[in-house]
Amino acid sequence: VELTAAVPLVADDRVIGAITFDFPANVSLGADGHALLAALAHQCAQAIDRARLYVAEMRAKDAIAAVQRRQATVLEAIADGFVTFDHEWRYGYINRVAADLVGRPPEELIGRVLWEAHPGNENTPFAKALRTAMATGAHTSGEAFSSSIGRWIEYRAYPTDEGLSLVFRDIDQRRRHDERLRFLAEASTLLSSS
C-alpha cells in the first residue's frame, strides 16, 4: 500500500493544478517533509506559470510580426512614396517607392533624423509644412520642390500618435508640362496683343 500526497500548485493566488507524490506506506513525512513538498509545489507552480507567460509572449510577438508583415506588404504595393517619422524626425519606415525617389536604400535612412540625412533642407517651405503638420496635429498637403530629390513632389502629411506619416509622388513631369503650357499661353497672349 502506498501513501499519496497531493499538493496544489498556486501561482499569483491562482490554483493552476496539483502535484502528487507517492510514498511507501511506512514513511512518515513530518513537518519538514510537508514543508519540502510545499516548497517543491511552489517552485513547480512558478516554473509552469513562467512557461505559460513565455508562450503567451511568443504568441503575441508572432501576431505582431504577422500584422507588421501584412502592413509592410500593403505599403510596398502602393504606387506612392511612403515614409514615417517619430517625434524627433527619425525615419521609422520607408517603402521601396520612397527609397527609389530619394535615391537611398531604406537601411541607410531608418533611424536617422530627416534633417541630418538631408542637410540644408531644414528651412524649405516643404520642411516648414511638415513641421507645422507635426506641431498642430493637422493634416497638410500640397506641392513643393524637394531639393533632396531634385524634383517637384505632391505630398500629404498625416500626424500620428507616433509622429508623422508622409505620402508623396513625383510630379516633376506634370509641373514641367504645366510650365510649358503657361509659357505658350503667355507667349500667345503677347503675340496676339501686338
CSV table of C-alpha atoms in Angstrom, one decimal:
chain,number,residue,atom,x,y,z
A,1,VAL,CA,0.0,0.0,0.0
A,2,GLU,CA,1.3,3.4,-1.0
A,3,LEU,CA,0.8,6.8,0.6
A,4,THR,CA,-0.2,9.6,-1.8
A,5,ALA,CA,0.2,13.3,-1.0
A,6,ALA,CA,-1.5,15.8,-3.3
A,7,VAL,CA,-0.3,19.5,-3.1
A,8,PRO,CA,-2.0,22.3,-5.0
A,9,LEU,CA,0.1,24.4,-7.5
A,10,VAL,CA,-0.5,28.0,-6.7
A,11,ALA,CA,0.8,30.9,-8.7
A,12,ASP,CA,-0.2,34.5,-8.0
A,13,ASP,CA,-3.0,33.3,-5.7
A,14,ARG,CA,-4.4,31.1,-8.5
A,15,VAL,CA,-4.6,27.4,-8.4
A,16,ILE,CA,-3.1,26.2,-11.7
A,17,GLY,CA,-3.0,22.5,-11.0
A,18,ALA,CA,-1.9,19.9,-8.5
A,19,ILE,CA,1.1,17.7,-8.0
A,20,THR,CA,1.1,14.3,-6.3
A,21,PHE,CA,3.8,12.4,-4.5
A,22,ASP,CA,3.7,8.6,-3.8
A,23,PHE,CA,5.5,7.2,-0.8
A,24,PRO,CA,5.7,3.8,0.7
A,25,ALA,CA,3.1,3.3,3.4
A,26,ASN,CA,5.6,3.1,6.2
A,27,VAL,CA,7.1,6.6,5.5
A,28,SER,CA,6.1,9.4,7.9
A,29,LEU,CA,6.7,12.9,6.4
A,30,GLY,CA,6.6,15.1,9.5
A,31,ALA,CA,6.6,18.9,9.4
A,32,ASP,CA,9.9,19.1,7.5
A,33,GLY,CA,8.6,16.7,4.8
A,34,HIS,CA,5.4,18.7,4.4
A,35,ALA,CA,7.4,21.9,4.1
A,36,LEU,CA,9.6,20.3,1.5
A,37,LEU,CA,6.6,19.2,-0.6
A,38,ALA,CA,5.0,22.7,-0.3
A,39,ALA,CA,8.3,24.3,-1.4
A,40,LEU,CA,8.6,21.9,-4.4
A,41,ALA,CA,5.0,22.6,-5.3
A,42,HIS,CA,5.6,26.3,-5.1
A,43,GLN,CA,8.7,26.0,-7.4
A,44,CYS,CA,6.8,23.9,-9.9
A,45,ALA,CA,3.9,26.4,-9.9
A,46,GLN,CA,6.3,29.3,-10.6
A,47,ALA,CA,8.0,27.4,-13.4
A,48,ILE,CA,4.7,26.4,-15.0
A,49,ASP,CA,3.4,30.0,-14.8
A,50,ARG,CA,6.7,31.4,-16.3
A,51,ALA,CA,6.5,28.9,-19.1
A,52,ARG,CA,2.8,29.9,-19.8
A,53,LEU,CA,3.7,33.6,-19.8
A,54,TYR,CA,6.7,32.9,-22.1
A,55,VAL,CA,4.4,31.0,-24.6
A,56,ALA,CA,1.8,33.8,-24.4
A,57,GLU,CA,4.5,36.4,-25.0
A,58,MET,CA,5.9,34.5,-28.0
A,59,ARG,CA,2.4,34.1,-29.5
A,60,ALA,CA,1.8,37.9,-29.1
A,61,LYS,CA,5.2,38.7,-30.7
A,62,ASP,CA,4.3,36.4,-33.6
A,63,ALA,CA,0.9,38.0,-34.0
A,64,ILE,CA,2.5,41.5,-34.0
A,65,ALA,CA,5.1,40.4,-36.5
A,66,ALA,CA,2.4,39.0,-38.8
A,67,VAL,CA,0.5,42.3,-38.7
A,68,GLN,CA,3.7,44.2,-39.4
A,69,ARG,CA,4.4,41.9,-42.4
A,70,ARG,CA,0.9,42.5,-43.8
A,71,GLN,CA,1.2,46.2,-43.3
A,72,ALA,CA,4.6,46.3,-45.0
A,73,THR,CA,3.2,44.3,-47.9
A,74,VAL,CA,0.4,46.8,-48.4
A,75,LEU,CA,2.8,49.8,-48.0
A,76,GLU,CA,5.2,48.3,-50.5
A,77,ALA,CA,2.4,47.7,-53.0
A,78,ILE,CA,1.2,51.3,-53.2
A,79,ALA,CA,2.5,53.5,-56.1
A,80,ASP,CA,3.4,56.5,-53.9
A,81,GLY,CA,6.3,57.0,-51.7
A,82,PHE,CA,5.5,56.4,-48.0
A,83,VAL,CA,7.7,57.3,-45.0
A,84,THR,CA,7.1,57.6,-41.3
A,85,PHE,CA,8.9,59.8,-38.8
A,86,ASP,CA,8.9,59.8,-35.0
A,87,HIS,CA,8.5,63.0,-33.0
A,88,GLU,CA,12.3,63.5,-33.2
A,89,TRP,CA,12.1,63.3,-37.0
A,90,ARG,CA,13.8,59.9,-37.2
A,91,TYR,CA,12.8,57.7,-40.2
A,92,GLY,CA,10.8,54.8,-38.9
A,93,TYR,CA,9.7,53.3,-42.2
A,94,ILE,CA,10.4,54.0,-45.9
A,95,ASN,CA,8.8,52.0,-48.7
A,96,ARG,CA,10.5,51.0,-51.9
A,97,VAL,CA,9.0,53.8,-54.0
A,98,ALA,CA,10.2,56.4,-51.5
A,99,ALA,CA,13.6,54.9,-51.3
A,100,ASP,CA,13.8,55.0,-55.1
A,101,LEU,CA,12.7,58.6,-55.3
A,102,VAL,CA,15.2,59.7,-52.6
A,103,GLY,CA,17.9,57.6,-54.2
A,104,ARG,CA,18.9,55.8,-51.0
A,105,PRO,CA,18.2,52.4,-49.6
A,106,PRO,CA,15.9,52.2,-46.6
A,107,GLU,CA,18.6,50.7,-44.4
A,108,GLU,CA,20.6,53.9,-44.8
A,109,LEU,CA,17.8,56.1,-43.6
A,110,ILE,CA,15.9,54.2,-41.0
A,111,GLY,CA,16.7,55.6,-37.5
A,112,ARG,CA,18.4,58.7,-39.0
A,113,VAL,CA,17.0,62.2,-38.4
A,114,LEU,CA,15.4,63.7,-41.5
A,115,TRP,CA,17.4,66.9,-41.3
A,116,GLU,CA,20.7,65.1,-40.8
A,117,ALA,CA,20.0,62.7,-43.7
A,118,HIS,CA,19.2,65.7,-45.9
A,119,PRO,CA,21.2,68.6,-44.6
A,120,GLY,CA,20.4,72.1,-45.8
A,121,ASN,CA,16.7,71.4,-46.1
A,122,GLU,CA,15.5,72.4,-42.6
A,123,ASN,CA,14.1,75.7,-43.6
A,124,THR,CA,12.5,75.0,-47.0
A,125,PRO,CA,8.8,75.6,-47.5
A,126,PHE,CA,8.3,71.8,-47.6
A,127,ALA,CA,10.1,71.4,-44.3
A,128,LYS,CA,8.0,74.1,-42.7
A,129,ALA,CA,4.8,72.4,-43.9
A,130,LEU,CA,5.9,69.1,-42.3
A,131,ARG,CA,6.9,70.8,-39.1
A,132,THR,CA,3.5,72.6,-39.0
A,133,ALA,CA,1.6,69.4,-39.5
A,134,MET,CA,3.5,67.7,-36.7
A,135,ALA,CA,3.2,70.6,-34.3
A,136,THR,CA,-0.5,71.3,-34.9
A,137,GLY,CA,-1.6,67.7,-35.5
A,138,ALA,CA,-3.4,68.8,-38.6
A,139,HIS,CA,-3.2,67.1,-42.0
A,140,THR,CA,-1.4,69.1,-44.6
A,141,SER,CA,-0.9,68.6,-48.4
A,142,GLY,CA,0.5,70.5,-51.3
A,143,GLU,CA,3.1,70.6,-54.0
A,144,ALA,CA,6.7,71.5,-53.3
A,145,PHE,CA,10.1,71.3,-54.9
A,146,SER,CA,12.2,68.8,-52.9
A,147,SER,CA,15.8,69.7,-53.1
A,148,SER,CA,16.6,66.2,-51.6
A,149,ILE,CA,15.1,64.6,-54.6
A,150,GLY,CA,15.7,67.4,-57.0
A,151,ARG,CA,12.2,67.2,-58.3
A,152,TRP,CA,8.7,68.5,-57.7
A,153,ILE,CA,6.5,66.3,-55.5
A,154,GLU,CA,2.9,66.3,-54.4
A,155,TYR,CA,2.7,65.4,-50.7
A,156,ARG,CA,0.2,64.6,-48.0
A,157,ALA,CA,1.4,64.7,-44.4
A,158,TYR,CA,-0.6,62.9,-41.7
A,159,PRO,CA,0.2,63.5,-38.0
A,160,THR,CA,0.0,60.3,-35.9
A,161,ASP,CA,0.4,59.4,-32.2
A,162,GLU,CA,4.0,58.2,-33.1
A,163,GLY,CA,5.0,61.3,-35.2
A,164,LEU,CA,4.1,61.8,-38.9
A,165,SER,CA,3.3,59.7,-41.9
A,166,LEU,CA,4.2,61.2,-45.3
A,167,VAL,CA,2.8,60.1,-48.7
A,168,PHE,CA,4.4,61.7,-51.8
A,169,ARG,CA,4.7,61.2,-55.5
A,170,ASP,CA,6.9,62.6,-58.3
A,171,ILE,CA,5.1,65.3,-60.3
A,172,ASP,CA,8.1,66.8,-62.0
A,173,GLN,CA,7.0,65.9,-65.5
A,174,ARG,CA,3.5,67.3,-64.9
A,175,ARG,CA,4.9,70.5,-63.5
A,176,ARG,CA,7.2,70.9,-66.5
A,177,HIS,CA,4.3,70.3,-68.8
A,178,ASP,CA,2.2,72.9,-67.0
A,179,GLU,CA,5.1,75.4,-67.2
A,180,ARG,CA,5.4,74.9,-70.9
A,181,LEU,CA,1.6,75.4,-71.3
A,182,ARG,CA,1.7,78.5,-69.2
A,183,PHE,CA,4.7,79.8,-71.3
A,184,LEU,CA,2.8,79.1,-74.5
A,185,ALA,CA,-0.3,80.8,-73.2
A,186,GLU,CA,1.7,83.9,-72.2
A,187,ALA,CA,3.5,84.0,-75.5
A,188,SER,CA,0.3,83.6,-77.4
A,189,THR,CA,-1.3,86.5,-75.4
A,190,LEU,CA,1.7,88.7,-76.1
A,191,LEU,CA,1.7,87.9,-79.8
A,192,SER,CA,-2.0,88.5,-80.2
A,193,SER,CA,-1.8,91.8,-78.3
A,194,SER,CA,1.0,93.0,-80.6
